[in-house]
Amino acid sequence: MLFMDTLVVAGTGKAIVKGTGKSTEIGKIARALEEIVEEQTRFHREIASLSNIIGKAVAVLVAIIACVVLFLHNAQPIEALIFSISLAVAAIPEGLPAVVTISLALATRKMLKQKSLVRKLPVIESLGSVDVICTDKTGTITENKMAVQEIYCNGEYLGAEEAREKAKKSEGIAELLFCGMAANDTMQGKSEGGKKTFNGEPTELALAIFAASAGISAEGVKRLREIPFSSQRKRMSVVAEMGGKVISYSKGAPEVILESCTHALLEGKKAKLDEKTRKQILGADAGMASKALRVLAFAKKELRGANGDEAESGMIFLGLQGMIDPPRSEVAGAIAIAKQAGIRVIMLTGDNKLTAKAIAGKIGIMGRVIGGEELEKMPKDEFGRAVGECNIFARVTPGQKFSILKALKAKGFSVAMTGDGVNDAPALKEADVGIAMGIRGSDVAKEASDIVLLDDNFATIVEAVRHGRGVFDNIQKFVFFMLSHNLAEVLVVFIASLAKAMAFTPVMLLWINLVTDGLPAIALGSDEPAANVMNRPPRKKNEEIVNGKSIRLMLTIGSIITAILLAIFFSYLPKGLALAQTVTFTAIVFYELMFISVIKRQEGISIFANKWIVAAVAASMLLQLAVLYTPAAAWFGVVALGLNEWLVIISGGALSYLLNTIAMKMMGQGKTLAAAG
């Protein structure tokens, strides 16, 4: 069978076209990808919703204040308009898009250094809310470095070293190892020193290297045709000519190979394969699989010709070879971190149930194992229950992976899914976070994914989740910081205007917006993830960036700042409007900058831990001082402040810092703003 998008290396032949375009296998996958509608991420929907709410609220407040300025202050319409526009600019957190982009970009850069290539920026935050990771076993959880560790031949188990020695004397062992080399797509070559080298897929590579180490060679074997492996067939066969005979060599899942055998090779002699021997072989398979070995069975058959249909029936069973693909050393620790973070890890593998359970046990994934055949027979409701409870799935096909993903999403889980093959593409696109393998992944899988793992390592996924959570925390801190103080600005202006006084001029409002909502606020987006970010569960699907608790806290902090600023403004108003405005104007800038330290303290982190925040705060303070003590003062309508005014500002700042800290502790803010939900 020829498949579209595969390469013909050499040769000629005739073929009957069964389908073209979307009727081909690759076409079916392409059609499946087209049918999957990519939705806007939950995070983007939340940002859009928040922006809409803020916009409407600011529009109402600005309209009210404009009316107050126009009618109570007897201002000209153009003056009221300018003031209203300035207040609107100051009240709206227009730095939010910049912070979101900067936070995502910085996280992308850090993740790339840790071998995660982000293809779609918004997915970083989606990673932070993932509560299920569905991962392949081979190469992601394991090292993808297979080596034959044990064989079963002539009714006995042999370790790799013993098998090598006995292969020189035992025809049965030699035939078993030769079959592993013949039914194999590994390419053989020679190094510069003349030593044999092999290049191919890890499982086949292990078989070829093991056979070669026992002195077995496939020279003189002329390959005639191949019946390729598929996840449905669970086997592959090669028809070859050797010594004037045409022989079919086959390898695959023990239960599948055994089903096609009528005889077994025992001590070099062909013997009838009775029920007792079959049970012994299946028992040997189970025993090897329980040691976390990946077990393959091998069989052969002499044919009359190369083109018959009987190449995979009536075969002679040769034996079993068990290979070990050890778990990566860091995976068990990464899975423990994932569990601690409230993330469920599900292992999906093509191996049998015993091998899957043994490997899963080594890395800390426990529980029931369900096989692909069981899933196939399950009614829809039972399938849903199984997916909701089971963490280990064996002998699953790409189609079943997709069904498992759909069932998890239907239950409300946020799912990250790994994949490497062309058939995995639909599942990667459907997942909340699709993660393709960079080393062994197909181009189609990478194109359908959101993230590519450059090292194919599960531990890299957990590290990416940490950065995703950090991004959400940073954006939440920014929103909290901005809205708390923007509220104070609006309240101060509104209450002062009711007393027929103007707390800030339009230029002052715009300047406050620049020096506090600019660099310092954006610098919050560069914070590293908090130390405890993986000690808490993923945020719930209904948890908003701004929730009930954070709104109450913002109102409290905004009110504290407003009360202190109004006290300062009205105490200095009898001494002149310019002085009152200058002191209040300077106070609000310094109080907003000081509040960053309050936020950082609640995280248990010093403000000096982030050099960008320190630089941004210092720059904003210097700019404010420049406004007060340079010719720029005339442009802003401010006056130089003396020692008494500075003592008042500092005293008010100390009170603000104390009351804000108490408010955050009393309202259960905990170590991070992310705990607000």
Short mmCIF file of N, CA and C in Angstrom, two decimals, residues 515-670:
data_model
loop_
_atom_site.label_atom_id
_atom_site.label_comp_id
_atom_site.label_asym_id
_atom_site.label_seq_id
_atom_site.Cartn_x
_atom_site.Cartn_y
_atom_site.Cartn_z
N VAL A 515 3.93 57.96 34.65
CA VAL A 515 5.02 57.52 35.54
C VAL A 515 4.65 56.35 36.44
N THR A 516 3.36 56.10 36.65
CA THR A 516 2.98 54.96 37.51
C THR A 516 2.42 53.80 36.72
N ASP A 517 1.62 54.08 35.71
CA ASP A 517 1.03 53.00 34.91
C ASP A 517 1.92 52.60 33.75
N GLY A 518 3.06 53.26 33.63
CA GLY A 518 3.98 52.96 32.53
C GLY A 518 5.00 51.92 32.94
N LEU A 519 6.25 52.34 33.06
CA LEU A 519 7.35 51.40 33.32
C LEU A 519 7.18 50.57 34.59
N PRO A 520 6.82 51.18 35.75
CA PRO A 520 6.71 50.35 36.97
C PRO A 520 5.67 49.24 36.85
N ALA A 521 4.51 49.60 36.30
CA ALA A 521 3.46 48.59 36.17
C ALA A 521 3.87 47.50 35.19
N ILE A 522 4.49 47.91 34.08
CA ILE A 522 4.92 46.93 33.09
C ILE A 522 6.01 46.04 33.65
N ALA A 523 6.87 46.61 34.51
CA ALA A 523 7.95 45.80 35.12
C ALA A 523 7.40 44.67 35.97
N LEU A 524 6.18 44.84 36.49
CA LEU A 524 5.56 43.74 37.25
C LEU A 524 5.39 42.49 36.39
N GLY A 525 5.25 42.73 35.09
CA GLY A 525 5.08 41.60 34.17
C GLY A 525 6.34 40.79 33.96
N SER A 526 7.48 41.28 34.48
CA SER A 526 8.74 40.56 34.30
C SER A 526 9.09 39.70 35.51
N ASP A 527 8.21 39.66 36.51
CA ASP A 527 8.48 38.87 37.72
C ASP A 527 8.62 37.38 37.38
N GLU A 528 9.54 36.72 38.06
CA GLU A 528 9.66 35.26 37.97
C GLU A 528 8.45 34.63 38.68
N PRO A 529 8.06 33.41 38.29
CA PRO A 529 6.97 32.74 39.00
C PRO A 529 7.29 32.63 40.49
N ALA A 530 6.27 32.79 41.32
CA ALA A 530 6.45 32.72 42.77
C ALA A 530 6.94 31.33 43.17
N ALA A 531 7.65 31.27 44.30
CA ALA A 531 8.23 30.00 44.76
C ALA A 531 7.15 28.95 45.02
N ASN A 532 5.95 29.39 45.42
CA ASN A 532 4.88 28.45 45.77
C ASN A 532 3.89 28.24 44.63
N VAL A 533 4.26 28.65 43.42
CA VAL A 533 3.29 28.62 42.33
C VAL A 533 2.83 27.20 42.00
N MET A 534 3.68 26.19 42.27
CA MET A 534 3.29 24.81 41.99
C MET A 534 2.80 24.08 43.25
N ASN A 535 2.52 24.85 44.29
CA ASN A 535 1.97 24.27 45.52
C ASN A 535 0.47 24.48 45.63
N ARG A 536 -0.11 25.08 44.62
CA ARG A 536 -1.55 25.34 44.67
C ARG A 536 -2.22 24.71 43.44
N PRO A 537 -3.52 24.43 43.54
CA PRO A 537 -4.21 23.80 42.41
C PRO A 537 -4.37 24.75 41.24
N PRO A 538 -4.65 24.22 40.05
CA PRO A 538 -4.88 25.09 38.89
C PRO A 538 -6.09 25.98 39.13
N ARG A 539 -6.09 27.14 38.53
CA ARG A 539 -7.25 28.01 38.71
C ARG A 539 -8.46 27.38 38.03
N LYS A 540 -9.60 27.58 38.64
CA LYS A 540 -10.83 26.97 38.15
C LYS A 540 -11.28 27.64 36.86
N LYS A 541 -12.10 26.91 36.11
CA LYS A 541 -12.54 27.43 34.82
C LYS A 541 -13.40 28.67 34.97
N ASN A 542 -14.09 28.79 36.11
CA ASN A 542 -14.95 29.95 36.32
C ASN A 542 -14.26 31.06 37.10
N GLU A 543 -12.94 30.91 37.37
CA GLU A 543 -12.22 31.93 38.12
C GLU A 543 -11.78 33.05 37.18
N GLU A 544 -12.15 34.27 37.52
CA GLU A 544 -11.82 35.42 36.69
C GLU A 544 -10.52 36.07 37.15
N ILE A 545 -9.98 36.91 36.28
CA ILE A 545 -8.78 37.67 36.64
C ILE A 545 -9.10 38.58 37.82
N VAL A 546 -10.26 39.21 37.74
CA VAL A 546 -10.73 40.04 38.85
C VAL A 546 -11.97 39.37 39.43
N ASN A 547 -11.86 38.85 40.66
CA ASN A 547 -12.98 38.15 41.27
C ASN A 547 -13.53 38.96 42.45
N GLY A 548 -14.49 38.38 43.14
CA GLY A 548 -15.16 39.09 44.22
C GLY A 548 -14.22 39.56 45.31
N LYS A 549 -13.31 38.69 45.75
CA LYS A 549 -12.39 39.05 46.83
C LYS A 549 -11.44 40.16 46.40
N SER A 550 -10.91 40.04 45.18
CA SER A 550 -9.97 41.07 44.72
C SER A 550 -10.67 42.41 44.50
N ILE A 551 -11.95 42.38 44.10
CA ILE A 551 -12.71 43.63 43.94
C ILE A 551 -12.87 44.32 45.30
N ARG A 552 -13.23 43.52 46.33
CA ARG A 552 -13.38 44.10 47.67
C ARG A 552 -12.06 44.69 48.17
N LEU A 553 -10.99 44.00 47.88
CA LEU A 553 -9.68 44.47 48.31
C LEU A 553 -9.27 45.75 47.57
N MET A 554 -9.57 45.79 46.26
CA MET A 554 -9.26 46.99 45.48
C MET A 554 -10.06 48.19 45.98
N LEU A 555 -11.32 47.96 46.31
CA LEU A 555 -12.15 49.05 46.84
C LEU A 555 -11.61 49.54 48.18
N THR A 556 -11.15 48.59 49.01
CA THR A 556 -10.60 48.97 50.32
C THR A 556 -9.33 49.79 50.15
N ILE A 557 -8.41 49.31 49.33
CA ILE A 557 -7.13 50.00 49.14
C ILE A 557 -7.35 51.34 48.44
N GLY A 558 -8.23 51.34 47.44
CA GLY A 558 -8.55 52.60 46.76
C GLY A 558 -9.12 53.63 47.72
N SER A 559 -9.96 53.15 48.65
CA SER A 559 -10.56 54.07 49.63
C SER A 559 -9.53 54.60 50.62
N ILE A 560 -8.58 53.73 51.01
CA ILE A 560 -7.52 54.17 51.94
C ILE A 560 -6.68 55.27 51.30
N ILE A 561 -6.27 55.05 50.07
CA ILE A 561 -5.44 56.04 49.36
C ILE A 561 -6.24 57.33 49.16
N THR A 562 -7.52 57.17 48.80
CA THR A 562 -8.37 58.35 48.58
C THR A 562 -8.49 59.19 49.84
N ALA A 563 -8.73 58.54 50.97
CA ALA A 563 -8.91 59.27 52.24
C ALA A 563 -7.64 60.05 52.60
N ILE A 564 -6.49 59.41 52.44
CA ILE A 564 -5.22 60.09 52.79
C ILE A 564 -4.96 61.27 51.84
N LEU A 565 -5.19 61.06 50.56
CA LEU A 565 -4.95 62.13 49.57
C LEU A 565 -5.90 63.31 49.77
N LEU A 566 -7.17 63.00 50.06
CA LEU A 566 -8.13 64.08 50.28
C LEU A 566 -7.79 64.89 51.54
N ALA A 567 -7.32 64.16 52.57
CA ALA A 567 -6.91 64.86 53.80
C ALA A 567 -5.76 65.82 53.51
N ILE A 568 -4.81 65.38 52.72
CA ILE A 568 -3.67 66.22 52.34
C ILE A 568 -4.15 67.41 51.50
N PHE A 569 -4.99 67.13 50.51
CA PHE A 569 -5.44 68.18 49.58
C PHE A 569 -6.20 69.28 50.31
N PHE A 570 -7.18 68.88 51.14
CA PHE A 570 -8.01 69.89 51.79
C PHE A 570 -7.27 70.60 52.92
N SER A 571 -6.25 69.95 53.50
CA SER A 571 -5.47 70.65 54.53
C SER A 571 -4.58 71.73 53.94
N TYR A 572 -4.17 71.55 52.67
CA TYR A 572 -3.32 72.55 52.03
C TYR A 572 -4.10 73.53 51.15
N LEU A 573 -5.38 73.24 50.91
CA LEU A 573 -6.16 74.10 50.02
C LEU A 573 -6.24 75.56 50.51
N PRO A 574 -6.39 75.79 51.82
CA PRO A 574 -6.41 77.19 52.28
C PRO A 574 -5.12 77.95 51.96
N LYS A 575 -4.01 77.23 51.78
CA LYS A 575 -2.72 77.87 51.49
C LYS A 575 -2.52 78.14 50.00
N GLY A 576 -3.49 77.76 49.21
CA GLY A 576 -3.41 78.02 47.78
C GLY A 576 -3.63 76.76 46.98
N LEU A 577 -4.38 76.86 45.87
CA LEU A 577 -4.72 75.70 45.05
C LEU A 577 -3.47 75.05 44.44
N ALA A 578 -2.50 75.87 43.99
CA ALA A 578 -1.30 75.33 43.35
C ALA A 578 -0.51 74.45 44.32
N LEU A 579 -0.36 74.90 45.57
CA LEU A 579 0.38 74.12 46.56
C LEU A 579 -0.38 72.83 46.90
N ALA A 580 -1.71 72.94 47.09
CA ALA A 580 -2.52 71.77 47.41
C ALA A 580 -2.44 70.73 46.29
N GLN A 581 -2.53 71.21 45.04
CA GLN A 581 -2.44 70.29 43.91
C GLN A 581 -1.06 69.65 43.82
N THR A 582 -0.01 70.43 44.06
CA THR A 582 1.36 69.91 43.95
C THR A 582 1.62 68.82 44.99
N VAL A 583 1.24 69.09 46.24
CA VAL A 583 1.48 68.10 47.30
C VAL A 583 0.69 66.83 47.02
N THR A 584 -0.57 66.96 46.64
CA THR A 584 -1.43 65.79 46.36
C THR A 584 -0.92 65.04 45.13
N PHE A 585 -0.53 65.80 44.12
CA PHE A 585 0.01 65.24 42.88
C PHE A 585 1.27 64.42 43.17
N THR A 586 2.18 64.94 43.96
CA THR A 586 3.42 64.23 44.31
C THR A 586 3.12 63.03 45.20
N ALA A 587 2.19 63.22 46.13
CA ALA A 587 1.86 62.13 47.06
C ALA A 587 1.30 60.91 46.32
N ILE A 588 0.38 61.14 45.38
CA ILE A 588 -0.23 59.99 44.70
C ILE A 588 0.78 59.22 43.87
N VAL A 589 1.74 59.95 43.27
CA VAL A 589 2.78 59.27 42.49
C VAL A 589 3.62 58.38 43.41
N PHE A 590 4.06 58.92 44.53
CA PHE A 590 4.92 58.16 45.44
C PHE A 590 4.15 57.03 46.12
N TYR A 591 2.88 57.24 46.42
CA TYR A 591 2.10 56.19 47.08
C TYR A 591 1.87 55.01 46.14
N GLU A 592 1.62 55.33 44.88
CA GLU A 592 1.42 54.25 43.91
C GLU A 592 2.69 53.43 43.74
N LEU A 593 3.83 54.11 43.68
CA LEU A 593 5.10 53.41 43.54
C LEU A 593 5.40 52.58 44.79
N MET A 594 5.05 53.11 45.97
CA MET A 594 5.26 52.37 47.22
C MET A 594 4.38 51.12 47.28
N PHE A 595 3.22 51.18 46.66
CA PHE A 595 2.29 50.05 46.74
C PHE A 595 2.85 48.81 46.05
N ILE A 596 3.75 49.00 45.08
CA ILE A 596 4.40 47.86 44.45
C ILE A 596 5.15 47.04 45.50
N SER A 597 5.79 47.75 46.45
CA SER A 597 6.51 47.07 47.52
C SER A 597 5.56 46.27 48.41
N VAL A 598 4.35 46.80 48.63
CA VAL A 598 3.35 46.07 49.43
C VAL A 598 2.99 44.76 48.73
N ILE A 599 2.76 44.84 47.42
CA ILE A 599 2.41 43.65 46.64
C ILE A 599 3.52 42.61 46.72
N LYS A 600 4.76 43.06 46.52
CA LYS A 600 5.89 42.14 46.54
C LYS A 600 6.07 41.51 47.93
N ARG A 601 5.82 42.31 48.97
CA ARG A 601 5.97 41.80 50.34
C ARG A 601 4.97 40.69 50.60
N GLN A 602 3.76 40.84 50.07
CA GLN A 602 2.74 39.81 50.28
C GLN A 602 3.13 38.50 49.62
N GLU A 603 4.00 38.57 48.61
CA GLU A 603 4.50 37.36 47.97
C GLU A 603 5.67 36.76 48.75
N GLY A 604 6.12 37.50 49.74
CA GLY A 604 7.29 37.04 50.48
C GLY A 604 8.58 37.31 49.74
N ILE A 605 8.54 38.28 48.81
CA ILE A 605 9.69 38.60 47.97
C ILE A 605 10.02 40.08 48.13
N SER A 606 11.28 40.40 48.23
CA SER A 606 11.70 41.79 48.31
C SER A 606 11.54 42.46 46.95
N ILE A 607 11.22 43.75 46.98
CA ILE A 607 11.11 44.50 45.73
C ILE A 607 12.44 44.53 44.99
N PHE A 608 13.53 44.37 45.74
CA PHE A 608 14.86 44.41 45.14
C PHE A 608 15.22 43.12 44.41
N ALA A 609 14.36 42.11 44.50
CA ALA A 609 14.63 40.84 43.81
C ALA A 609 14.46 40.97 42.30
N ASN A 610 13.70 41.97 41.87
CA ASN A 610 13.49 42.19 40.44
C ASN A 610 14.16 43.51 40.05
N LYS A 611 15.27 43.42 39.35
CA LYS A 611 16.04 44.63 39.01
C LYS A 611 15.26 45.57 38.09
N TRP A 612 14.34 45.00 37.28
CA TRP A 612 13.56 45.85 36.37
C TRP A 612 12.57 46.71 37.15
N ILE A 613 11.96 46.15 38.19
CA ILE A 613 11.04 46.93 39.02
C ILE A 613 11.81 48.04 39.75
N VAL A 614 12.97 47.69 40.30
CA VAL A 614 13.79 48.68 41.01
C VAL A 614 14.15 49.83 40.06
N ALA A 615 14.59 49.50 38.85
CA ALA A 615 14.99 50.52 37.88
C ALA A 615 13.80 51.38 37.48
N ALA A 616 12.63 50.73 37.27
CA ALA A 616 11.45 51.46 36.83
C ALA A 616 10.96 52.41 37.92
N VAL A 617 10.93 51.95 39.18
CA VAL A 617 10.49 52.79 40.29
C VAL A 617 11.45 53.96 40.48
N ALA A 618 12.75 53.68 40.43
CA ALA A 618 13.75 54.74 40.59
C ALA A 618 13.62 55.79 39.49
N ALA A 619 13.42 55.33 38.26
CA ALA A 619 13.28 56.25 37.13
C ALA A 619 12.04 57.13 37.29
N SER A 620 10.93 56.53 37.73
CA SER A 620 9.69 57.29 37.91
C SER A 620 9.83 58.33 39.02
N MET A 621 10.52 57.97 40.11
CA MET A 621 10.73 58.93 41.21
C MET A 621 11.59 60.11 40.73
N LEU A 622 12.65 59.81 39.98
CA LEU A 622 13.52 60.87 39.47
C LEU A 622 12.76 61.79 38.51
N LEU A 623 11.90 61.21 37.69
CA LEU A 623 11.09 62.02 36.77
C LEU A 623 10.15 62.94 37.53
N GLN A 624 9.57 62.43 38.62
CA GLN A 624 8.66 63.25 39.42
C GLN A 624 9.42 64.41 40.07
N LEU A 625 10.61 64.12 40.59
CA LEU A 625 11.44 65.18 41.18
C LEU A 625 11.85 66.21 40.13
N ALA A 626 12.08 65.74 38.91
CA ALA A 626 12.46 66.66 37.83
C ALA A 626 11.32 67.62 37.52
N VAL A 627 10.08 67.10 37.61
CA VAL A 627 8.92 67.97 37.36
C VAL A 627 8.84 69.07 38.41
N LEU A 628 9.19 68.72 39.65
CA LEU A 628 9.07 69.69 40.74
C LEU A 628 10.20 70.72 40.77
N TYR A 629 11.40 70.32 40.40
CA TYR A 629 12.56 71.19 40.65
C TYR A 629 13.34 71.57 39.39
N THR A 630 12.68 71.54 38.25
CA THR A 630 13.28 72.01 37.01
C THR A 630 12.30 72.97 36.34
N PRO A 631 12.71 73.63 35.27
CA PRO A 631 11.78 74.53 34.56
C PRO A 631 10.50 73.86 34.09
N ALA A 632 10.48 72.53 34.09
CA ALA A 632 9.26 71.82 33.68
C ALA A 632 8.11 72.10 34.64
N ALA A 633 8.42 72.60 35.84
CA ALA A 633 7.38 72.90 36.83
C ALA A 633 6.34 73.87 36.28
N ALA A 634 6.79 74.81 35.45
CA ALA A 634 5.87 75.80 34.88
C ALA A 634 4.86 75.14 33.95
N TRP A 635 5.30 74.13 33.23
CA TRP A 635 4.38 73.45 32.31
C TRP A 635 3.28 72.70 33.06
N PHE A 636 3.64 72.18 34.24
CA PHE A 636 2.68 71.38 35.01
C PHE A 636 1.88 72.22 36.00
N GLY A 637 2.29 73.47 36.20
CA GLY A 637 1.59 74.33 37.14
C GLY A 637 1.83 73.92 38.58
N VAL A 638 3.04 73.42 38.88
CA VAL A 638 3.37 73.00 40.24
C VAL A 638 4.36 73.98 40.86
N VAL A 639 4.48 73.87 42.17
CA VAL A 639 5.42 74.71 42.89
C VAL A 639 6.41 73.81 43.62
N ALA A 640 7.60 74.36 43.92
CA ALA A 640 8.61 73.58 44.64
C ALA A 640 8.13 73.29 46.06
N LEU A 641 8.39 72.07 46.53
CA LEU A 641 7.96 71.67 47.88
C LEU A 641 9.10 71.82 48.88
N GLY A 642 8.74 72.25 50.09
CA GLY A 642 9.73 72.39 51.15
C GLY A 642 9.74 71.18 52.06
N LEU A 643 10.55 71.25 53.12
CA LEU A 643 10.71 70.13 54.04
C LEU A 643 9.39 69.74 54.70
N ASN A 644 8.57 70.73 55.11
CA ASN A 644 7.30 70.43 55.78
C ASN A 644 6.38 69.61 54.88
N GLU A 645 6.32 70.01 53.60
CA GLU A 645 5.45 69.29 52.66
C GLU A 645 5.94 67.85 52.48
N TRP A 646 7.25 67.69 52.42
CA TRP A 646 7.80 66.34 52.25
C TRP A 646 7.54 65.48 53.48
N LEU A 647 7.59 66.07 54.66
CA LEU A 647 7.29 65.32 55.87
C LEU A 647 5.85 64.84 55.87
N VAL A 648 4.94 65.71 55.39
CA VAL A 648 3.53 65.32 55.28
C VAL A 648 3.37 64.17 54.29
N ILE A 649 4.03 64.27 53.13
CA ILE A 649 3.94 63.21 52.10
C ILE A 649 4.49 61.90 52.64
N ILE A 650 5.65 61.96 53.32
CA ILE A 650 6.26 60.75 53.86
C ILE A 650 5.39 60.13 54.95
N SER A 651 4.83 60.96 55.82
CA SER A 651 3.96 60.45 56.88
C SER A 651 2.72 59.78 56.29
N GLY A 652 2.12 60.43 55.31
CA GLY A 652 0.96 59.84 54.64
C GLY A 652 1.32 58.54 53.94
N GLY A 653 2.53 58.49 53.35
CA GLY A 653 2.98 57.28 52.68
C GLY A 653 3.16 56.13 53.65
N ALA A 654 3.73 56.44 54.82
CA ALA A 654 3.92 55.40 55.84
C ALA A 654 2.58 54.86 56.31
N LEU A 655 1.61 55.77 56.51
CA LEU A 655 0.27 55.35 56.93
C LEU A 655 -0.39 54.50 55.84
N SER A 656 -0.24 54.95 54.59
CA SER A 656 -0.80 54.20 53.46
C SER A 656 -0.20 52.80 53.38
N TYR A 657 1.11 52.72 53.53
CA TYR A 657 1.80 51.42 53.46
C TYR A 657 1.30 50.49 54.55
N LEU A 658 1.18 51.02 55.77
CA LEU A 658 0.74 50.22 56.91
C LEU A 658 -0.69 49.72 56.73
N LEU A 659 -1.60 50.65 56.38
CA LEU A 659 -3.02 50.29 56.25
C LEU A 659 -3.24 49.32 55.08
N ASN A 660 -2.52 49.53 53.96
CA ASN A 660 -2.66 48.63 52.81
C ASN A 660 -2.15 47.22 53.15
N THR A 661 -1.06 47.15 53.89
CA THR A 661 -0.52 45.85 54.29
C THR A 661 -1.50 45.13 55.20
N ILE A 662 -2.08 45.85 56.17
CA ILE A 662 -3.06 45.26 57.08
C ILE A 662 -4.28 44.79 56.32
N ALA A 663 -4.74 45.61 55.38
CA ALA A 663 -5.93 45.25 54.59
C ALA A 663 -5.71 43.97 53.81
N MET A 664 -4.54 43.84 53.19
CA MET A 664 -4.26 42.64 52.39
C MET A 664 -4.15 41.40 53.26
N LYS A 665 -3.58 41.55 54.46
CA LYS A 665 -3.48 40.40 55.36
C LYS A 665 -4.86 40.01 55.92
N MET A 666 -5.65 41.02 56.31
CA MET A 666 -6.96 40.75 56.91
C MET A 666 -7.94 40.15 55.92
N MET A 667 -7.78 40.49 54.65
CA MET A 667 -8.72 39.99 53.65
C MET A 667 -8.24 38.69 53.01
N GLY A 668 -7.27 38.03 53.69
CA GLY A 668 -6.88 36.69 53.27
C GLY A 668 -6.13 36.64 51.97
N GLN A 669 -5.30 37.66 51.71
CA GLN A 669 -4.61 37.68 50.44
C GLN A 669 -3.49 36.66 50.37
N GLY A 670 -2.94 36.28 51.51
CA GLY A 670 -1.93 35.23 51.52
C GLY A 670 -0.64 35.64 50.86
#
